[in-house]
Amino acid sequence: MREKLVAGNWKMHGNLAENKQLLSAISAGLNGLNGAKFAVCVPYPYLSSVQNMLQDTDISWGAQNVSQYEKGAYTGEVSVSMLDDFECTYVIIGHSERRTLFGEDSYAVAEKYVTAQRAGLTPILCVGETLEHREAGITEQIIQEQLTAVVNVAGIESFSKAVIAYEPIWAIGTGKTASPQQAQDVHAFIRNGIATQDINIAKELTILYGGSVKANNAAELFAMPDIDGGLIGGASLVANEFIAICRALSN
Ligand code: PGA
C-alpha cells in the first residue's frame, strides 16, 4: 500500500535522558494525527527503551543499519533477528553515510535489504547522487545503478514491501534542500523506472525525500505528486520541528 511516512533518522545522537524527553514530546504532539505513518530509527542501544516508550503509541521504530548475515562470528554486527526481538518495523538500508564512510557497496546493500525483508522488516532503501554526479548530469544513471543492484538480488516484486528514500548526498546535513521540482523529478524517475517492470508495484510504492527537510520546507516538498513523505535527520532531534514536519504530511 502506498503510505505516507515520516521517519526520523537519529544517526549517532541521543542519550537515555534526551531520548525520553524527545519521545514524550513527539508522542504528545502526534497523538491523534491521522493520514500518515510516523517512525523513528534510533541507535541500537536504545531500541529496548524506545520500544517501551512507544509501544502504546501510533509511532513505529526501527534501526539505521543491520548485518547482511543471519548470525555468526561477525564482531560488532547486529542481526535482523535481534531487531525483531525489539519489534522494529523499519530498518534504514544503504544510507549514504554507510556507503561512503563505512564502505558499504551496492552488493552489501542489496544483501542487507534482502535479509531485512526476509525477517519481515520493512527496509527503507536509500539512494542518492553526489554533487559531482549532479553537476556531471549523471544523477539518473547513479540512481538507476543503485536500484538495479537491489533488483538483481531481490527482484522487482520486493518493492511491494519496501520504502525507497531519495536522498541527494549534497543535501544531507548541509542545509541545502533539493527544490521541490528537483526532488519530484528524481522521484518520478524512480517510480517510472519501476513502472516499466511492474506498474502496480510502482503505483503503490512509498518514496521518501531526505536531505535537510525542515518544518519550513516540508509542506512544499510533500505537495509534489511523487513525494510520499520524508526521511528526516537533524530536524528529527528537535521535537517541534519533527512534529511540524509530520503535520505537514498528514494535512
Ligand atoms: P538531514 O539528514 O535531514 O540532517 O539532512 C537526512 C538523512 O541523512 O537521512
XYZ file of C-alpha atoms and ligand atoms in Angstrom, residues 9 11 92 95-97 126 167 171-175 210-214 231-236, ligand 1:
33
model
C 16.921 9.145 11.415
C 22.029 8.938 13.424
C 17.344 2.017 7.020
C 22.244 5.277 3.837
C 24.872 7.364 2.042
C 26.844 7.688 5.289
C 18.398 4.998 0.452
C 18.499 11.450 -0.519
C 21.540 17.979 0.624
C 22.185 15.794 3.688
C 23.025 17.791 6.779
C 24.105 20.730 4.652
C 21.050 22.947 4.951
C 15.539 13.153 2.575
C 18.084 15.941 2.824
C 17.664 18.982 5.065
C 13.894 18.646 5.385
C 12.744 21.177 7.988
C 13.459 10.728 5.969
C 14.487 13.346 8.482
C 17.926 13.661 10.075
C 18.774 16.780 12.074
C 15.199 18.008 12.383
C 14.078 14.694 13.891
P 19.293 15.666 7.286
O 19.598 14.096 7.133
O 17.793 15.799 7.414
O 20.015 16.073 8.545
O 19.819 16.342 6.074
C 18.779 13.264 6.375
C 19.337 11.867 6.370
O 20.569 11.706 6.327
O 18.587 10.875 6.406
